[in-house]
Amino acid sequence: WSGAAAQDAGTVRKVALRVSSRGQAAMVVVDRGERDQVRRGDMVTFFPRAGGSFRGVVVKASERSAVVGLQDERAVLPPGTRGEVDVPESRFAPRQPSPETKPKTATEPGTEGTGKWRNKDESWKPGMPLLGAQRPLRPAERGATLSGRVFLIGDLTRTHDSFANSFLRAGTSLRVENPFGHGGGIKFDGEFDHRTEQNENEGNDLLVRSLSYFHGGTRFDATRWEIGRFLQHGVPELQVLDGAEWGMRRRNGDRFGASAGFMPQPDDDFESGKDFQLAVYYEWVSGTAEELVVTGALQKTFHSGRADRDLLLGKIRYLPADAWQLNGAVWLDIYDGKDKVKSRDFDVSQAWVTLTRQWGGSGVDVTFRRAVFPEMLRWEFQPLLAQDLADSYFNRLSLGGWQSGKSGRRLHGEVGVWQSQADTGGFGEAGISIPDVVAGARVDFTGFATLGEFTSDAGVRISCTQMRADGGWDLLYEVAYRHYDNYPSTLDDLIQHRLRVARSFRTDTGWDCSVRGEAHLFDEDFAWTLGVYLQRGF
């Protein structure tokens, strides 16, 4: 977000969020939206369970959810991954009533000083809005506008005496409103990628992540359609589409629609043409406030002309103002008995459910996550053995909480258990975040531990964040002890060190810049990364 969003170091509020689902093209869907004052262009930081952090930018915000584009397209953030979005404090400030002023009115000749109105606005009646008689401007009547961003992202990584995984990305995201005078819009998202592959060979890719024309979906037009390459609007979890989507909003707020087209491969080339999909969805809402929203979608795919995946997707969102809130999504794969490995009629290939309760600056959440490899012809995963495809699964249940005091101190913690086909274990962490420790910086001390059947870990993570008028500093140091069971005594205990230093800059002209350095020492293996992120919104 631009420097205009934050005028001083105290204008940013960290709003907690969770990843609700993963999309394609380095994008995830989170459970916070415009209702939580999240807007397009806001910066998001994710904290995966494995450690470290990943940055992203909100590319689309709806009422109760948002789509975040990740800076590191290699990042894998499963549903349930926690994060924080930086929201300017000014968005939460109550609107101040404007001071009453006496309007300057035009007077008729010869009536100067009499106080008579020339235009009495006789069409206005008591009880009507002040602008009730004014006709609102339609999208087709507005002038054409252009908004978007340009960005440059680069990582230079050195590990195992090579520069594997180094990359450079440069691109732009554009949105043109009403380009032809009919009220629609054009969206474009493209980039150039240069990367050093694992074999030390350099490769270049020119990717068009989205290029589409859309129309409708406003309060003046209940029907919305889009054609081209785009992330599906009705149900983003159905991924990116090369085709067309149509949707309609009913008078009671319910929405339904359908889509058809090819699905690009989720890899570095984004090739399309092999996987065709048909999908329909229906979204039911309760009341005008839409506190309860239930969505169901059915997707049928074909790989190179052969029938492939039958997916039933369900979502629920229950967000009352002062009560327990529920967010969840379930991916149910339906099998017809002709699959080679899956013998069941159906399988929950992915599920994510979070139950949250907040009291002011405190809260608690319970999260369950499940992941299973679905059997399909489409290439979305690395090649798997038949036994792994049949038996692999992962379940995770966690309980987290946080409490903020009047002094600004924040206590936080999380405990949980996991289970897979090969391992069972538990984990826990607890920490305290203290404001204004040094030069206005906030320091967080967190201890963590995991216990599995074959490994165990324990460590401490220290992070320091200082917000400034022109950006901020981020420091992180982590040290962890890892023990391997049934290993020789000379190899069963290892120490891991991680260090990260980052500096971000903002300008009032809309430029954002972040530079960072990271170092990772795992026993005797050392790796380092130098990264830069440059963005300008307009």
Coordinates of C-alpha atoms in Angstrom, one line a residue:
W1 CA 0.0 0.0 0.0
S2 CA 1.1 3.5 -0.7
G3 CA 2.7 6.0 1.8
A4 CA -0.4 8.0 1.8
A5 CA -2.1 5.2 3.7
A6 CA 0.2 5.8 6.7
Q7 CA 1.2 9.2 7.8
D8 CA 3.1 8.3 10.9
A9 CA 4.4 5.2 12.8
G10 CA 1.3 4.8 14.8
T11 CA -1.3 4.5 12.0
V12 CA -1.0 0.8 11.2
R13 CA -3.2 -1.9 12.9
K14 CA -2.3 -5.6 12.5
V15 CA -5.5 -7.5 11.6
A16 CA -5.2 -11.3 12.2
L17 CA -6.3 -13.6 9.4
R18 CA -6.1 -17.2 8.1
V19 CA -5.7 -18.7 4.7
S20 CA -9.0 -20.2 3.7
S21 CA -8.0 -21.8 0.4
R22 CA -5.2 -21.9 -2.1
G23 CA -5.6 -20.8 -5.7
Q24 CA -3.3 -20.8 -8.6
A25 CA -0.6 -18.4 -9.8
A26 CA 0.8 -17.8 -6.3
M27 CA -2.5 -16.7 -4.8
V28 CA -4.4 -17.6 -1.7
V29 CA -7.8 -16.6 -0.3
V30 CA -8.0 -15.3 3.2
D31 CA -10.9 -14.9 5.6
R32 CA -10.8 -11.1 6.0
G33 CA -12.3 -8.6 3.6
E34 CA -13.8 -5.1 3.3
R35 CA -15.9 -5.6 6.4
D36 CA -12.6 -5.8 8.3
Q37 CA -11.3 -2.6 6.5
V38 CA -9.1 -4.7 4.2
R39 CA -8.5 -3.0 0.8
R40 CA -6.8 -3.8 -2.5
G41 CA -3.1 -3.0 -2.2
D42 CA -2.7 -3.8 1.6
M43 CA 0.4 -5.7 2.6
V44 CA 0.0 -9.1 4.2
T45 CA 2.5 -11.2 6.1
F46 CA 2.0 -15.0 6.5
F47 CA 3.6 -17.1 9.3
P48 CA 3.6 -20.8 8.2
R49 CA 3.8 -23.5 10.8
A50 CA 7.2 -24.5 9.5
G51 CA 8.7 -21.1 10.4
G52 CA 9.7 -18.0 8.5
S53 CA 7.4 -15.5 6.9
F54 CA 6.0 -14.7 3.4
R55 CA 4.8 -11.4 2.1
G56 CA 1.9 -10.7 -0.2
V57 CA -0.4 -8.0 -1.5
V58 CA -4.2 -7.9 -1.5
V59 CA -5.2 -8.0 -5.2
K60 CA -8.9 -8.3 -4.7
A61 CA -11.1 -7.6 -1.7
S62 CA -14.8 -8.6 -1.3
E63 CA -17.1 -8.1 1.7
R64 CA -15.8 -10.9 3.8
S65 CA -12.8 -12.4 2.1
A66 CA -9.8 -11.3 0.0
V67 CA -7.4 -12.7 -2.6
V68 CA -3.7 -12.2 -1.8
G69 CA -0.9 -12.4 -4.4
L70 CA 2.3 -13.9 -2.9
Q71 CA 5.6 -12.2 -3.6
D72 CA 7.4 -15.6 -3.6
E73 CA 5.6 -17.8 -6.1
R74 CA 7.3 -20.9 -4.6
A75 CA 5.6 -20.4 -1.3
V76 CA 3.1 -23.2 -0.3
L77 CA 0.7 -21.9 2.3
P78 CA -1.9 -24.5 3.3
P79 CA -5.4 -23.6 4.5
G80 CA -5.2 -22.5 8.1
T81 CA -1.9 -20.7 7.8
R82 CA -2.1 -17.6 10.0
G83 CA -1.1 -14.1 9.0
E84 CA -1.5 -10.4 9.5
V85 CA -2.6 -7.6 7.2
D86 CA -1.4 -4.0 7.7
V87 CA -4.5 -1.8 7.8
P88 CA -4.2 2.0 8.3
E89 CA -5.7 3.0 11.7
S90 CA -7.6 5.8 10.0
R91 CA -10.0 3.3 8.5
F92 CA -11.2 2.3 11.9
A93 CA -11.8 5.9 13.1
P94 CA -15.4 6.8 13.5
R95 CA -16.6 9.4 11.1
Q96 CA -16.6 12.8 12.6
P97 CA -19.7 14.9 11.9
S98 CA -18.8 17.8 9.7
P99 CA -19.1 21.2 11.4
E100 CA -22.4 23.0 10.8
T101 CA -22.0 25.9 8.4
K102 CA -24.5 28.2 7.0
P103 CA -24.9 27.6 3.3
K104 CA -24.2 30.3 0.9
T105 CA -27.4 30.6 -1.1
A106 CA -28.2 32.4 -4.3
T107 CA -30.8 35.2 -4.0
E108 CA -33.3 36.5 -6.4
P109 CA -32.9 40.1 -7.5
G110 CA -34.2 42.5 -5.0
T111 CA -34.2 39.9 -2.2
E112 CA -30.6 40.3 -1.0
G113 CA -30.4 39.8 2.8
T114 CA -33.9 38.3 3.1
G115 CA -32.7 34.7 3.4
K116 CA -35.0 33.3 0.8
W117 CA -33.9 30.2 -1.1
R118 CA -33.9 30.4 -4.9
N119 CA -34.1 26.6 -5.3
K120 CA -36.5 25.2 -2.7
D121 CA -36.0 21.6 -3.7
E122 CA -39.7 20.9 -3.5
S123 CA -39.2 17.3 -4.6
W124 CA -37.7 16.4 -1.2
K125 CA -40.1 15.2 1.5
P126 CA -39.4 14.6 5.2
G127 CA -38.0 11.2 5.9
M128 CA -36.2 11.0 2.5
P129 CA -32.4 10.8 2.3
L130 CA -30.8 14.1 1.6
L131 CA -29.9 13.0 -2.0
G132 CA -33.0 10.8 -2.3
A133 CA -34.2 12.7 -5.4
Q134 CA -30.8 12.6 -7.1
R135 CA -30.2 10.0 -9.8
P136 CA -27.0 8.0 -9.0
L137 CA -24.4 7.8 -11.7
R138 CA -24.3 4.5 -13.7
P139 CA -21.1 2.7 -14.5
A140 CA -21.5 3.4 -18.2
E141 CA -21.8 7.1 -17.5
R142 CA -18.5 7.4 -15.7
G143 CA -15.3 8.3 -17.3
A144 CA -12.7 5.6 -18.2
T145 CA -10.2 5.1 -15.3
L146 CA -6.9 3.1 -15.1
S147 CA -5.6 1.6 -11.9
G148 CA -3.0 -1.0 -11.0
R149 CA 0.6 -1.6 -10.0
V150 CA 4.0 -2.4 -11.4
F151 CA 6.4 -4.6 -9.5
L152 CA 9.9 -6.0 -9.4
I153 CA 10.8 -9.0 -7.2
G154 CA 14.2 -10.6 -7.0
D155 CA 15.9 -13.3 -4.8
L156 CA 19.5 -14.3 -5.0
T157 CA 19.9 -17.5 -3.1
R158 CA 23.1 -19.4 -2.4
T159 CA 22.9 -23.0 -1.0
H160 CA 25.0 -26.1 -1.4
D161 CA 27.6 -24.2 -3.5
S162 CA 25.0 -23.2 -6.1
F163 CA 22.5 -20.4 -6.8
A164 CA 19.5 -22.7 -7.2
N165 CA 16.1 -21.1 -6.7
S166 CA 17.3 -17.6 -7.5
F167 CA 14.8 -15.7 -9.5
L168 CA 13.8 -12.3 -10.9
R169 CA 10.2 -11.3 -11.5
A170 CA 8.9 -8.1 -13.2
G171 CA 5.3 -7.4 -14.1
T172 CA 2.2 -5.3 -13.9
S173 CA -1.4 -5.6 -12.9
L174 CA -3.9 -3.3 -14.6
R175 CA -7.6 -2.6 -14.3
V176 CA -9.4 -0.4 -16.7
E177 CA -13.0 0.7 -15.8
N178 CA -15.5 1.6 -18.5
P179 CA -13.0 1.5 -21.4
F180 CA -15.7 1.4 -24.1
G181 CA -18.4 3.4 -22.5
H182 CA -20.6 0.4 -21.7
G183 CA -19.8 0.1 -18.0
G184 CA -17.5 -3.0 -18.1
G185 CA -13.8 -3.4 -17.4
I186 CA -10.6 -5.0 -18.5
K187 CA -8.2 -6.8 -16.1
F188 CA -4.6 -7.7 -17.0
D189 CA -1.9 -9.4 -14.9
G190 CA 1.4 -10.4 -16.5
E191 CA 5.0 -10.8 -15.7
F192 CA 8.4 -11.8 -16.9
D193 CA 10.3 -14.4 -14.9
H194 CA 14.0 -15.2 -15.0
R195 CA 15.1 -18.0 -12.7
T196 CA 18.1 -20.3 -12.1
E197 CA 16.9 -23.9 -12.1
Q198 CA 18.1 -26.7 -9.9
N199 CA 20.5 -27.8 -12.7
E200 CA 22.1 -24.4 -12.9
N201 CA 20.5 -23.7 -16.3
E202 CA 18.9 -20.3 -16.6
G203 CA 15.3 -20.1 -17.9
N204 CA 13.0 -17.2 -18.9
D205 CA 9.2 -17.2 -18.9
L206 CA 6.7 -14.6 -20.1
L207 CA 3.5 -15.3 -18.2
V208 CA 0.0 -13.9 -18.7
R209 CA -1.8 -14.7 -15.4
S210 CA -5.0 -12.9 -16.3
L211 CA -6.4 -11.0 -19.3
S212 CA -10.2 -10.7 -19.3
Y213 CA -13.2 -8.4 -19.9
F214 CA -16.0 -8.3 -17.4
H215 CA -19.3 -6.6 -17.2
G216 CA -22.1 -6.2 -14.6
G217 CA -22.2 -7.4 -11.0
T218 CA -23.1 -3.9 -9.7
R219 CA -26.1 -2.6 -7.9
F220 CA -27.5 -1.5 -11.2
D221 CA -26.9 -4.9 -13.0
A222 CA -27.5 -8.1 -11.2
T223 CA -25.9 -10.2 -14.0
R224 CA -22.2 -10.5 -14.2
W225 CA -20.1 -12.1 -16.9
E226 CA -16.4 -12.4 -17.7
I227 CA -14.5 -13.8 -20.6
G228 CA -10.7 -14.4 -21.1
R229 CA -8.2 -15.7 -18.5
F230 CA -9.1 -14.9 -14.9
L231 CA -9.5 -16.3 -11.4
Q232 CA -13.1 -17.4 -11.2
H233 CA -15.2 -14.8 -9.5
G234 CA -18.1 -16.7 -8.0
V235 CA -15.9 -19.4 -6.4
P236 CA -12.2 -18.6 -6.5
E237 CA -11.3 -22.0 -5.2
L238 CA -12.2 -23.4 -8.6
Q239 CA -8.9 -21.8 -9.8
V240 CA -7.9 -19.9 -12.9
L241 CA -9.9 -20.3 -16.1
D242 CA -9.3 -19.7 -19.8
G243 CA -13.0 -19.4 -20.8
A244 CA -16.1 -17.7 -19.7
E245 CA -18.1 -17.3 -16.4
W246 CA -21.7 -16.0 -15.9
G247 CA -23.4 -15.2 -12.6
M248 CA -26.5 -13.6 -11.3
R249 CA -27.5 -12.1 -8.0
R250 CA -31.1 -12.6 -6.9
R251 CA -33.3 -10.0 -5.1
N252 CA -32.8 -11.8 -1.8
G253 CA -29.0 -11.7 -2.1
D254 CA -28.5 -15.3 -3.3
R255 CA -26.0 -15.8 -6.1
F256 CA -25.6 -18.5 -8.7
G257 CA -23.6 -19.0 -11.8
A258 CA -21.7 -21.3 -14.2
S259 CA -18.4 -21.4 -16.0
A260 CA -16.7 -23.3 -18.8
G261 CA -13.2 -23.3 -20.2
F262 CA -9.7 -24.7 -19.9
M263 CA -7.6 -24.7 -16.7
P264 CA -3.9 -23.6 -17.0
Q265 CA -1.4 -25.9 -15.5
P266 CA -0.2 -24.6 -12.0
D267 CA 3.5 -24.5 -12.9
D268 CA 6.0 -22.0 -14.1
D269 CA 4.8 -22.0 -17.7
F270 CA 1.0 -21.8 -17.0
E271 CA 0.3 -23.7 -20.2
S272 CA -3.4 -24.3 -21.1
G273 CA -5.4 -26.5 -23.4
K274 CA -5.2 -30.0 -21.8
D275 CA -7.7 -29.6 -18.9
F276 CA -11.3 -28.5 -19.7
Q277 CA -13.8 -27.8 -16.9
L278 CA -17.5 -27.2 -16.4
A279 CA -18.7 -25.8 -13.1
V280 CA -21.9 -24.5 -11.5
Y281 CA -22.4 -22.9 -8.1
Y282 CA -25.1 -21.5 -5.8
E283 CA -24.5 -19.2 -2.8
W284 CA -27.2 -18.8 -0.2
V285 CA -27.2 -15.8 2.1
S286 CA -29.2 -15.0 5.2
G287 CA -30.5 -11.5 5.5
T288 CA -29.2 -8.2 4.1
A289 CA -26.2 -8.2 6.5
E290 CA -25.2 -11.6 5.0
E291 CA -24.0 -12.9 8.4
L292 CA -24.5 -16.5 7.2
V293 CA -23.3 -17.5 3.7
V294 CA -23.4 -21.1 2.4
T295 CA -21.9 -21.9 -1.0
G296 CA -22.0 -25.1 -3.0
A297 CA -20.1 -25.8 -6.3
L298 CA -19.8 -28.7 -8.6
Q299 CA -16.9 -29.0 -11.0
K300 CA -16.3 -31.6 -13.8
T301 CA -13.0 -31.7 -15.5
F302 CA -11.7 -33.5 -18.6
H303 CA -8.0 -34.2 -19.3
S304 CA -7.1 -34.4 -23.0
G305 CA -10.7 -35.4 -23.7
R306 CA -10.9 -38.1 -21.0
A307 CA -13.3 -37.7 -18.1
D308 CA -11.2 -36.7 -15.0
R309 CA -12.2 -35.1 -11.7
D310 CA -15.6 -34.8 -10.2
L311 CA -15.3 -32.2 -7.4
L312 CA -18.0 -31.1 -5.0
L313 CA -17.0 -28.0 -3.0
G314 CA -18.8 -26.6 0.0
K315 CA -18.1 -23.4 2.0
I316 CA -19.7 -21.8 5.0
R317 CA -19.2 -18.4 6.5
Y318 CA -20.9 -17.3 9.7
L319 CA -19.8 -13.9 10.9
P320 CA -22.1 -12.4 13.6
A321 CA -21.0 -9.1 15.2
D322 CA -20.4 -10.3 18.8
A323 CA -20.4 -14.1 18.8
W324 CA -18.5 -17.1 17.7
Q325 CA -17.5 -16.9 14.0
L326 CA -17.2 -19.8 11.7
N327 CA -15.3 -20.2 8.4
G328 CA -14.9 -23.4 6.6
A329 CA -14.5 -25.1 3.2
V330 CA -14.5 -28.8 2.1
W331 CA -13.3 -30.4 -1.1
L332 CA -15.1 -33.7 -1.8
D333 CA -13.8 -35.8 -4.6
I334 CA -16.4 -38.3 -6.1
Y335 CA -15.1 -41.5 -7.7
D336 CA -17.0 -43.7 -10.1
G337 CA -15.2 -47.0 -9.4
K338 CA -13.1 -46.7 -12.6
D339 CA -10.2 -45.1 -10.9
K340 CA -7.0 -47.2 -10.6
V341 CA -6.1 -46.4 -6.9
K342 CA -9.0 -44.9 -5.0
S343 CA -11.5 -47.6 -4.1
R344 CA -13.9 -45.4 -2.1
D345 CA -16.9 -43.8 -3.6
F346 CA -15.8 -40.4 -2.3
D347 CA -13.0 -38.8 -0.3
V348 CA -12.5 -35.5 1.5
S349 CA -9.4 -34.4 -0.2
Q350 CA -9.1 -31.1 1.5
A351 CA -10.9 -29.4 4.5
W352 CA -10.4 -26.3 6.5
V353 CA -12.6 -25.1 9.4
T354 CA -11.9 -22.3 11.9
L355 CA -14.1 -21.3 14.8
T356 CA -13.2 -17.9 16.2
R357 CA -14.3 -15.7 19.1
Q358 CA -13.0 -12.2 19.8
W359 CA -13.5 -9.9 22.7
G360 CA -11.9 -6.5 22.0
G361 CA -8.2 -7.1 21.6
S362 CA -8.4 -10.8 22.8
G363 CA -9.6 -13.9 21.1
V364 CA -9.4 -17.6 20.6
D365 CA -9.7 -19.9 17.6
V366 CA -10.0 -23.6 16.9
T367 CA -8.7 -24.8 13.5
F368 CA -9.0 -28.2 11.8
R369 CA -7.2 -29.0 8.5
R370 CA -7.2 -32.1 6.4
A371 CA -5.3 -32.8 3.2
V372 CA -5.3 -35.9 0.9
F373 CA -4.0 -36.4 -2.6
P374 CA -6.9 -36.7 -5.0
E375 CA -6.6 -39.2 -7.9
M376 CA -6.8 -37.4 -11.2
L377 CA -5.2 -37.2 -14.6
R378 CA -4.4 -33.5 -14.4
W379 CA -0.9 -32.7 -13.3
E380 CA -1.0 -30.7 -10.0
F381 CA 1.5 -32.6 -7.9
Q382 CA 4.8 -34.3 -8.3
P383 CA 4.6 -37.9 -9.5
L384 CA 3.4 -40.2 -6.7
L385 CA 3.6 -43.9 -6.0
A386 CA 0.3 -45.7 -6.1
Q387 CA 0.7 -46.6 -2.4
D388 CA 1.3 -43.0 -1.4
L389 CA -1.7 -41.9 -3.5
A390 CA -3.9 -44.5 -1.8
D391 CA -2.7 -44.0 1.8
S392 CA -1.3 -40.5 2.3
Y393 CA -3.2 -38.1 4.4
F394 CA -2.6 -35.3 6.9
N395 CA -4.9 -34.1 9.7
R396 CA -4.2 -31.2 12.0
L397 CA -6.2 -29.8 14.9
S398 CA -5.0 -26.6 16.8
L399 CA -6.2 -24.3 19.5
G400 CA -4.8 -20.7 19.5
G401 CA -5.4 -17.6 21.5
W402 CA -4.3 -14.1 22.1
Q403 CA -4.8 -11.3 24.6
S404 CA -4.0 -7.6 24.3
G405 CA -3.6 -5.4 27.4
K406 CA -4.1 -1.7 27.8
S407 CA -0.3 -1.2 27.7
G408 CA -0.2 -2.7 24.2
R409 CA 1.4 -6.0 25.4
R410 CA 0.0 -9.0 23.6
L411 CA 0.1 -12.6 24.8
H412 CA -0.3 -15.3 22.2
G413 CA -0.1 -19.1 22.0
E414 CA -1.1 -22.2 20.1
V415 CA -1.2 -25.9 20.8
G416 CA -2.2 -28.7 18.6
V417 CA -1.8 -32.3 17.3
W418 CA -1.3 -33.8 13.9
Q419 CA -1.7 -37.2 12.3
S420 CA -0.5 -38.6 9.0
Q421 CA 0.0 -42.1 7.5
A422 CA 3.6 -42.1 8.8
D423 CA 3.7 -40.0 11.9
T424 CA 1.7 -38.6 14.8
G425 CA 2.7 -35.8 17.1
G426 CA 1.9 -32.5 18.8
F427 CA 3.2 -29.0 18.9
G428 CA 2.9 -25.8 21.0
E429 CA 4.2 -22.3 21.1
A430 CA 3.7 -19.3 23.5
G431 CA 5.0 -15.8 23.3
I432 CA 4.6 -12.2 24.4
S433 CA 4.8 -9.1 22.2
I434 CA 6.0 -5.9 23.9
P435 CA 5.6 -2.4 22.3
D436 CA 8.0 0.5 22.5
V437 CA 11.0 -1.6 23.7
V438 CA 13.6 0.3 21.8
A439 CA 13.0 3.4 19.7
G440 CA 9.3 2.6 19.3
A441 CA 10.0 -0.9 18.2
R442 CA 7.7 -3.9 19.1
V443 CA 9.6 -7.0 20.2
D444 CA 8.1 -10.5 20.3
F445 CA 9.6 -13.4 22.2
T446 CA 8.2 -16.9 21.3
G447 CA 9.1 -20.3 22.5
F448 CA 8.0 -23.4 20.5
A449 CA 8.3 -27.2 20.5
T450 CA 7.2 -30.1 18.5
L451 CA 7.1 -33.8 19.4
G452 CA 6.8 -36.5 16.7
E453 CA 7.4 -40.2 16.6
F454 CA 10.8 -39.8 14.9
T455 CA 11.9 -36.2 15.6
S456 CA 11.4 -33.5 18.2
D457 CA 12.2 -29.8 18.2
A458 CA 12.5 -27.0 20.7
G459 CA 13.5 -23.4 20.1
V460 CA 13.1 -19.7 20.6
R461 CA 12.1 -17.0 18.1
I462 CA 12.8 -13.3 18.6
S463 CA 11.3 -10.7 16.2
C464 CA 11.5 -7.0 16.3
T465 CA 9.3 -4.6 14.2
Q466 CA 9.7 -0.9 14.0
M467 CA 7.2 1.2 12.0
R468 CA 8.3 4.5 10.7
A469 CA 6.7 7.2 8.7
D470 CA 8.6 6.1 5.6
G471 CA 8.4 2.3 6.1
G472 CA 9.9 0.1 8.8
W473 CA 12.4 -2.4 10.1
D474 CA 11.9 -6.2 10.6
L475 CA 14.4 -8.4 12.4
L476 CA 14.0 -12.1 13.2
Y477 CA 16.3 -14.6 14.9
E478 CA 15.5 -18.2 15.6
V479 CA 17.5 -20.9 17.2
A480 CA 16.1 -24.5 17.4
Y481 CA 17.4 -27.8 18.6
R482 CA 16.3 -30.9 16.7
H483 CA 16.6 -34.5 17.9
Y484 CA 16.3 -37.6 15.6
D485 CA 15.3 -40.9 17.2
N486 CA 17.1 -44.1 16.2
Y487 CA 20.0 -42.2 14.7
P488 CA 23.7 -42.6 15.6
S489 CA 24.7 -40.5 18.5
T490 CA 27.0 -38.4 16.3
L491 CA 24.1 -37.4 14.1
D492 CA 21.0 -37.4 16.3
D493 CA 21.3 -33.8 17.6
L494 CA 21.4 -30.8 15.3
I495 CA 21.2 -27.0 15.9
Q496 CA 19.5 -24.7 13.5
H497 CA 19.9 -20.9 13.3
R498 CA 17.8 -18.5 11.2
L499 CA 18.4 -14.8 10.8
R500 CA 16.3 -12.3 8.8
V501 CA 16.8 -8.5 8.4
A502 CA 14.4 -6.4 6.3
R503 CA 13.9 -2.7 5.6
S504 CA 10.8 -1.3 3.9
F505 CA 10.3 2.1 2.4
R506 CA 7.2 4.0 1.4
T507 CA 6.8 7.3 -0.5
D508 CA 3.8 9.6 -0.9
T509 CA 4.1 9.1 -4.6
G510 CA 3.0 5.5 -4.2
W511 CA 6.3 3.6 -4.3
D512 CA 6.9 0.7 -1.9
C513 CA 10.3 -0.9 -1.6
S514 CA 11.6 -3.7 0.6
V515 CA 15.1 -5.2 0.8
R516 CA 16.0 -8.2 3.0
G517 CA 18.8 -10.5 3.9
E518 CA 18.3 -14.0 5.3
A519 CA 20.8 -16.6 6.6
H520 CA 20.1 -20.2 7.5
L521 CA 22.6 -22.5 9.3
F522 CA 21.5 -26.1 9.8
D523 CA 24.3 -28.0 11.5
E524 CA 27.1 -27.5 8.9
D525 CA 24.9 -26.5 5.9
F526 CA 24.8 -22.8 5.3
A527 CA 22.5 -20.9 2.9
W528 CA 21.8 -17.2 2.4
T529 CA 19.3 -15.0 0.4
L530 CA 19.3 -11.4 -0.7
G531 CA 15.9 -10.1 -1.8
V532 CA 14.3 -7.0 -3.1
Y533 CA 10.7 -6.0 -3.7
L534 CA 9.7 -2.8 -5.5
Q535 CA 6.1 -1.8 -6.3
R536 CA 4.2 1.3 -7.3
G537 CA 0.5 1.5 -7.2
F538 CA -1.6 3.9 -9.2

